[in-house]
Amino acid sequence: MIDFDSLAQLHPEIAKLETLGFSVEGRIILAMKISDNVEIDEPEPEVRIVGLHHGNEWISAEIPILLAHYLLDNYGSDPEVTYLVNNREIWIIPMFNPDGRVHDTRYNANGIDLNRDYGYMWEGEGGSSMPYSQPETKAMYLFSQKHQFVLSLSFHSYGEIVNYIWNYSPVEPPESVIIEEYSYGYANFNGYEVTEGYDWYETRGDLNDYSMGIDSDIDWTIELAEEFVPPASQIDTIWLENKDAILYIIKKAGQGVGGIIKDSATGNCITNAHIIIEPYNNWVHFSNPNDGSFFISLLPGDYTLKIKADGYAERNISFTVYEDSLTWLGDIYLTRIQTLTPKINGYKFVWCNTDPYDCMNTYTLSPFALGEPDGHFLSIATSTYWGSMINYTGEVVIKLSKKIPTNNSMLVVYEGDDGHPNEKFKVYISDTLFNSWHFLGNGEGTDSFYLNGVPYDSILYVRIVNDYSLNNNSYPYGGYDLDAISVIIGAANIKEKYKISSPSVSFKIKAPSIIKDKTLRFSIISPSDIATEIKIYSLQG
Ligand SMILES: [Zn+2]
């Protein structure tokens, strides 16, 4: 059989190789894209297939490679393969841990379990000191942020198991009816056992939880075979047992709804929208970072979707999904809202390491801390510890919906109400990831921070760390309760900051410091569900 590189060269019209990144020892990690018009990023549902997180699970690389062969060899002759290649963007990464493969070990060359190093409910279980601590997992994170995968598979060995999320928690995942339907759908082809990950055994910081928790991509762990390294003679049998199941998942990535979100005035794509599906209101989906398209896999039925993007009026659209077909909504235009002081909110997690009390928390969900303040919040304490991580207190890193100039801007952190007001946190900012953090200050309750004078011209990332020693960390709302993060652009000219802790407060404002062109500009920062009355008196007529 020819190798992976040559395979792409043989089918240049539908296959191309990309360098996902490099391992600790400098080995290349390859990703193959298979699609029609392969050089173009088309608005088609994206699927990610990964093998060999664990270097000693060799069969987990063989199946993705055989999938690539099957798709490329049968394109144009097999109608199903032709349809899938034409209507999906399939990314195959067969050997994610090449150092582990060479040394025949589960771990990478730093001795880290890569499938415990991702940033959703990470807890250092695989030996790492922070999420995405390894070049391999950093590369997977950055690669996944350039795409918007709908459904994904991560192969391992062994056990003949279809493992669905969550792996960190026994709590039902969002959209669980879809996840369970597809899990049993996969197993129907080969008799594999279906299990929720946590039910089988708890893991922290794995790729599946990352994919759903951060990217809203439903990702499975498929445990192949009956032993870690089955004899080579069994490879074909294992492939044939899984072939139709894999094609089924690729097909289901395009059962649901799709569209392209655009600005009604300019026609430009909006690449930072939230899409919320009724009846799954507690979860949020994202538009594609390149072209503003979105695809959400759904079971047949009637739905309403809500599209929200910072600076635009919200839109609701009702639609129906049919078996094995995509309901295409076409171009969806959002209308810009004009305002003097635009507000940019938290868009997406980079990492979210919050785990109040034994993963049993069903009251607060990570998406509650994204978007506008709305009264829903994420409690960010963590209370279980692995290894040496005894000082780990719970923290999140959130990417804003766009890069914000710091000059004259103000960051506001909104606290949710869990009955313990004015809990404490530390806030850091950065303009680039995996670089350094600038400590902005200690915060309490709903608090604001001016960004003038920070060492960045613009920022994109905000990190909130629970102040474990000062807060109420008990179940179910342990730690600081984060409702939202917003940056108000042009909060400008504001020289005074008043913290209101009593029901009413009055204060004098020195006019020259805030009056500009005879306009008095001020902002009130308060949790959204608290009514605020403002009376303004002029002391000099
Ligand atoms: Zn494994």
XYZ file of C-alpha atoms in Angstrom, residues 13-424:
412
model
C -8.121 17.327 -7.222
C -9.774 15.961 -4.052
C -6.948 15.568 -1.526
C -4.326 17.833 -0.052
C -1.929 17.587 2.851
C -1.489 20.237 5.473
C 1.019 20.367 8.297
C -0.977 20.347 11.503
C 2.175 20.887 13.535
C 5.276 19.181 14.888
C 5.847 16.822 17.786
C 8.239 17.422 20.685
C 11.002 15.635 18.745
C 10.205 17.553 15.578
C 8.233 14.927 13.680
C 5.605 16.264 11.329
C 1.913 15.778 12.137
C -0.023 15.598 8.890
C -3.645 16.387 8.175
C -5.263 15.360 4.881
C -8.235 17.271 3.582
C -10.547 15.309 1.308
C -13.222 17.263 -0.556
C -14.115 18.469 -4.015
C -12.484 21.811 -4.936
C -10.001 20.827 -2.289
C -7.958 24.019 -2.469
C -11.002 26.144 -1.559
C -12.642 26.382 1.870
C -16.232 25.852 0.767
C -19.308 26.242 2.958
C -19.692 22.503 3.625
C -19.989 20.582 6.899
C -16.534 19.766 8.266
C -15.648 16.428 9.855
C -12.427 15.617 11.741
C -11.036 12.069 12.022
C -8.049 11.603 14.358
C -5.920 8.569 15.186
C -3.071 7.709 17.523
C -3.294 10.118 20.421
C -1.709 7.214 22.235
C 1.439 6.026 20.466
C 1.043 2.376 21.459
C -2.453 2.050 19.951
C -1.276 1.367 16.400
C -4.581 0.226 14.955
C -5.976 3.693 15.697
C -3.738 5.119 12.930
C -4.494 2.329 10.448
C -8.250 2.935 10.305
C -8.024 6.664 9.415
C -5.413 5.810 6.737
C -7.688 3.111 5.301
C -10.554 5.604 5.317
C -8.471 8.037 3.234
C -7.658 5.253 0.762
C -11.283 4.189 0.549
C -12.603 7.699 -0.095
C -9.947 8.551 -2.681
C -10.023 5.207 -4.487
C -13.813 5.121 -4.791
C -14.488 8.746 -5.654
C -16.292 8.963 -8.978
C -17.296 5.290 -8.983
C -19.124 4.757 -5.675
C -22.149 7.111 -5.443
C -22.096 7.420 -1.634
C -18.368 8.178 -1.483
C -18.721 10.651 -4.343
C -21.605 12.384 -2.590
C -19.724 12.658 0.719
C -16.510 13.954 -0.854
C -18.492 16.523 -2.863
C -20.587 17.717 0.077
C -18.279 17.512 3.094
C -14.833 18.699 4.065
C -13.233 15.652 5.643
C -10.004 16.154 7.591
C -7.994 13.050 8.484
C -5.112 13.165 10.988
C -4.011 9.527 11.260
C -0.948 9.890 13.471
C -1.344 12.591 16.067
C 1.452 11.342 18.331
C 4.314 10.336 16.018
C 6.908 10.367 18.833
C 4.755 7.980 20.850
C 4.497 5.724 17.796
C 8.281 5.627 17.307
C 8.917 4.938 20.994
C 5.866 2.675 21.237
C 4.441 4.476 24.239
C 1.093 5.963 25.153
C 2.722 9.323 25.934
C 4.449 11.984 23.875
C 8.189 12.564 24.145
C 7.698 14.695 27.267
C 5.895 11.834 28.985
C 2.544 13.638 28.795
C -0.754 11.914 27.969
C -1.928 14.121 25.095
C -5.516 12.990 25.555
C -5.569 14.629 29.004
C -3.994 17.924 27.974
C -6.961 19.729 26.374
C -8.629 22.767 27.901
C -12.125 21.696 28.870
C -12.291 20.552 32.481
C -8.545 19.945 32.342
C -7.059 19.022 35.688
C -3.508 17.903 35.082
C -4.481 14.246 35.039
C -2.079 13.396 32.214
C 0.954 14.983 33.837
C 0.741 18.449 32.296
C 1.017 21.689 34.247
C -1.455 23.660 32.133
C -3.905 23.033 29.264
C -2.415 22.713 25.768
C 1.009 22.448 27.366
C 2.392 20.324 24.515
C 3.223 21.274 20.920
C 0.888 18.528 19.677
C -2.195 19.710 21.623
C -1.452 23.381 20.906
C -1.395 22.479 17.209
C -4.698 20.610 17.473
C -6.287 23.558 19.261
C -5.087 26.077 16.653
C -6.084 23.769 13.780
C -9.575 23.307 15.220
C -9.986 27.074 15.636
C -9.389 27.535 11.901
C -12.363 25.267 11.215
C -15.824 24.629 12.581
C -16.131 20.865 12.841
C -19.633 19.460 13.151
C -18.954 15.806 14.007
C -15.631 14.150 14.800
C -14.133 10.771 15.642
C -11.034 10.041 17.708
C -9.723 6.474 17.398
C -8.060 4.501 20.153
C -7.636 0.854 21.142
C -8.981 -1.236 22.625
C -12.382 -2.556 23.735
C -14.805 -2.320 20.762
C -16.540 0.636 22.361
C -18.367 3.738 21.139
C -17.630 6.276 23.878
C -19.680 9.463 23.882
C -19.422 12.606 26.003
C -19.067 13.670 28.683
C -15.913 12.025 29.892
C -15.494 14.389 32.849
C -19.029 14.234 34.183
C -22.061 11.963 34.540
C -24.287 14.905 33.635
C -26.143 14.508 30.339
C -24.449 16.445 27.579
C -26.287 19.146 25.688
C -28.199 17.811 22.707
C -27.900 14.340 24.225
C -30.702 12.861 22.113
C -28.643 13.555 18.998
C -25.443 12.243 20.530
C -27.070 9.027 21.726
C -28.877 8.455 18.416
C -25.615 8.711 16.473
C -23.726 6.631 19.039
C -26.164 3.735 18.635
C -26.230 4.448 14.907
C -22.470 3.824 14.792
C -22.724 0.704 16.935
C -25.534 -0.719 14.793
C -22.984 -1.337 12.062
C -20.561 -3.354 14.139
C -22.057 -4.359 17.475
C -19.681 -2.193 19.489
C -20.778 -1.403 23.029
C -22.096 2.135 23.560
C -21.192 3.969 26.756
C -21.121 7.463 28.129
C -17.467 8.143 28.872
C -17.781 8.993 32.549
C -19.872 5.872 33.135
C -16.977 3.808 31.833
C -14.218 5.753 33.574
C -13.694 9.418 34.288
C -11.078 11.314 32.306
C -10.185 14.981 32.395
C -8.927 17.136 29.542
C -9.578 14.705 26.673
C -10.268 15.613 23.050
C -13.984 14.680 23.125
C -14.828 17.017 25.998
C -12.675 19.742 24.448
C -14.473 19.394 21.107
C -17.961 19.797 22.523
C -17.065 22.057 25.437
C -15.058 24.572 23.448
C -16.086 24.133 19.791
C -19.604 22.593 19.961
C -18.309 19.727 17.834
C -19.735 16.324 18.796
C -16.703 14.053 19.050
C -16.521 10.354 19.933
C -13.770 8.093 21.180
C -13.941 4.827 19.242
C -12.037 2.067 21.000
C -11.088 -0.366 18.235
C -10.231 -4.057 18.471
C -9.945 -6.520 21.328
C -6.332 -5.748 22.233
C -3.969 -2.760 22.111
C -2.121 -4.012 19.029
C -4.139 -6.636 17.167
C -2.205 -8.829 14.685
C -1.739 -7.220 11.283
C -3.924 -9.928 9.774
C -6.929 -8.428 11.584
C -6.537 -4.876 10.286
C -8.748 -5.413 7.237
C -11.473 -7.039 9.320
C -11.447 -4.162 11.815
C -11.602 -1.665 8.960
C -14.566 -3.446 7.382
C -16.341 -3.533 10.767
C -16.007 0.234 11.059
C -16.146 1.463 7.461
C -19.915 1.948 7.143
C -20.160 3.326 10.674
C -17.578 6.017 9.877
C -19.356 6.889 6.619
C -22.596 7.129 8.614
C -21.067 9.760 10.924
C -19.660 11.708 7.955
C -23.109 11.622 6.393
C -24.864 12.757 9.599
C -22.644 15.852 9.765
C -24.816 17.151 6.939
C -28.178 16.199 8.419
C -29.447 19.375 10.014
C -29.327 23.045 9.231
C -26.865 25.403 7.561
C -26.528 28.919 6.250
C -24.177 31.860 5.859
C -24.430 34.849 8.199
C -23.848 38.268 6.616
C -23.969 41.969 7.390
C -27.091 43.458 5.767
C -25.352 46.714 4.851
C -22.030 45.475 3.497
C -22.776 41.866 2.581
C -19.624 40.859 4.478
C -19.585 37.523 6.282
C -20.026 37.579 10.051
C -17.554 35.081 11.420
C -18.208 35.550 15.137
C -21.899 34.784 15.588
C -23.535 32.578 18.197
C -26.246 30.231 16.957
C -28.656 28.851 19.536
C -31.100 26.081 18.669
C -34.482 25.935 20.351
C -35.083 23.539 22.213
C -31.374 23.241 23.142
C -31.208 26.747 24.588
C -28.461 25.987 27.064
C -25.850 25.437 24.414
C -24.317 27.621 21.758
C -22.883 26.988 18.281
C -20.406 29.088 16.324
C -20.142 30.389 12.791
C -17.212 29.328 10.655
C -14.206 31.622 11.293
C -13.417 31.847 7.566
C -16.681 32.367 5.743
C -19.463 32.935 8.299
C -21.193 29.687 7.384
C -22.618 27.370 10.002
C -23.740 23.757 10.090
C -25.497 22.094 12.998
C -26.323 18.396 12.965
C -29.890 17.731 14.148
C -32.428 14.925 14.196
C -35.501 15.299 11.966
C -38.004 17.747 13.467
C -39.066 21.367 13.809
C -36.698 23.909 15.324
C -36.087 27.611 15.743
C -32.622 29.066 15.680
C -31.509 32.333 17.169
C -28.501 34.179 15.774
C -26.658 36.664 17.962
C -23.599 38.689 17.045
C -22.106 41.659 18.894
C -23.266 44.913 17.322
C -26.175 43.352 15.426
C -29.881 42.878 16.052
C -30.781 39.295 16.923
C -32.612 37.117 14.366
C -34.893 34.119 14.811
C -35.617 31.628 12.046
C -37.861 28.553 12.178
C -37.078 25.531 10.035
C -37.653 21.805 9.634
C -35.006 19.085 9.367
C -35.600 15.909 7.352
C -33.792 12.568 7.506
C -30.379 12.641 5.817
C -30.843 16.075 4.334
C -29.549 19.546 4.977
C -31.996 22.406 5.420
C -30.059 25.223 3.755
C -31.127 28.689 4.891
C -28.859 30.474 2.411
C -27.602 33.972 3.179
C -28.919 35.276 6.497
C -28.560 39.032 6.933
C -28.128 40.727 10.305
C -28.725 44.446 10.796
C -26.112 46.507 12.553
C -27.124 48.475 15.659
C -25.578 51.929 15.829
C -24.226 52.959 19.214
C -21.716 55.451 20.554
C -20.041 52.955 22.817
C -20.068 49.511 21.182
C -19.877 46.574 23.529
C -17.934 43.446 22.689
C -18.668 40.296 24.678
C -16.998 36.981 25.388
C -17.351 34.779 22.306
C -15.690 31.433 22.879
C -13.730 29.568 25.551
C -10.073 28.817 25.101
C -10.102 26.840 28.251
C -12.701 26.269 30.907
C -11.467 24.497 33.996
C -14.335 24.694 36.395
C -15.709 21.776 38.221
C -17.703 22.438 41.331
C -17.939 19.339 43.425
C -17.357 16.024 41.801
C -18.575 16.991 38.350
C -22.157 16.826 39.537
C -22.939 20.400 38.706
C -26.008 20.698 36.515
C -26.844 24.244 37.497
C -24.234 26.241 35.697
C -22.990 25.542 32.183
C -20.016 27.052 30.426
C -21.961 28.849 27.630
C -23.743 30.848 30.338
C -20.589 32.969 30.622
C -20.526 33.833 26.904
C -22.335 36.700 25.168
C -24.281 39.458 26.906
C -24.938 39.444 30.650
C -28.270 37.658 31.039
C -28.558 36.409 34.608
C -27.251 32.921 33.730
C -23.760 32.258 34.999
C -20.906 29.788 35.206
C -19.500 29.029 38.660
C -15.764 28.640 38.319
C -14.462 26.817 41.367
C -12.965 23.394 41.024
C -12.755 21.100 43.954
C -11.195 17.829 42.954
C -7.472 17.555 42.563
C -5.130 15.311 40.683
C -1.523 14.802 41.606
C 0.198 17.981 42.573
C -2.477 20.398 41.446
C -3.565 21.173 44.980
C -3.568 24.924 44.469
C -5.687 24.811 41.381
C -8.724 26.974 41.970
C -10.727 27.026 38.760
C -10.275 29.434 35.895
C -11.481 30.283 32.429
C -9.926 31.894 29.389
C -12.433 33.496 27.051
C -11.810 34.872 23.584
C -13.675 38.092 22.839
C -15.782 38.267 19.697
C -13.082 40.441 18.155
C -9.797 42.156 18.937
C -10.442 45.360 20.873
C -8.265 48.475 20.993
C -7.388 49.080 24.623
C -7.228 52.866 24.406
C -10.315 54.345 26.108
C -11.887 50.905 26.548
C -13.200 49.400 29.738
C -13.458 45.718 30.647
C -16.469 44.740 32.723
C -16.788 41.393 34.501
C -20.381 40.633 35.466
C -21.132 38.504 38.495
C -24.150 36.202 38.573
C -26.332 35.933 41.643
C -25.844 32.689 43.592
C -26.825 34.186 46.936
C -23.186 34.983 47.768
C -22.641 38.476 46.332
C -19.335 40.207 45.750
C -17.188 37.119 45.281
C -13.562 37.654 44.346
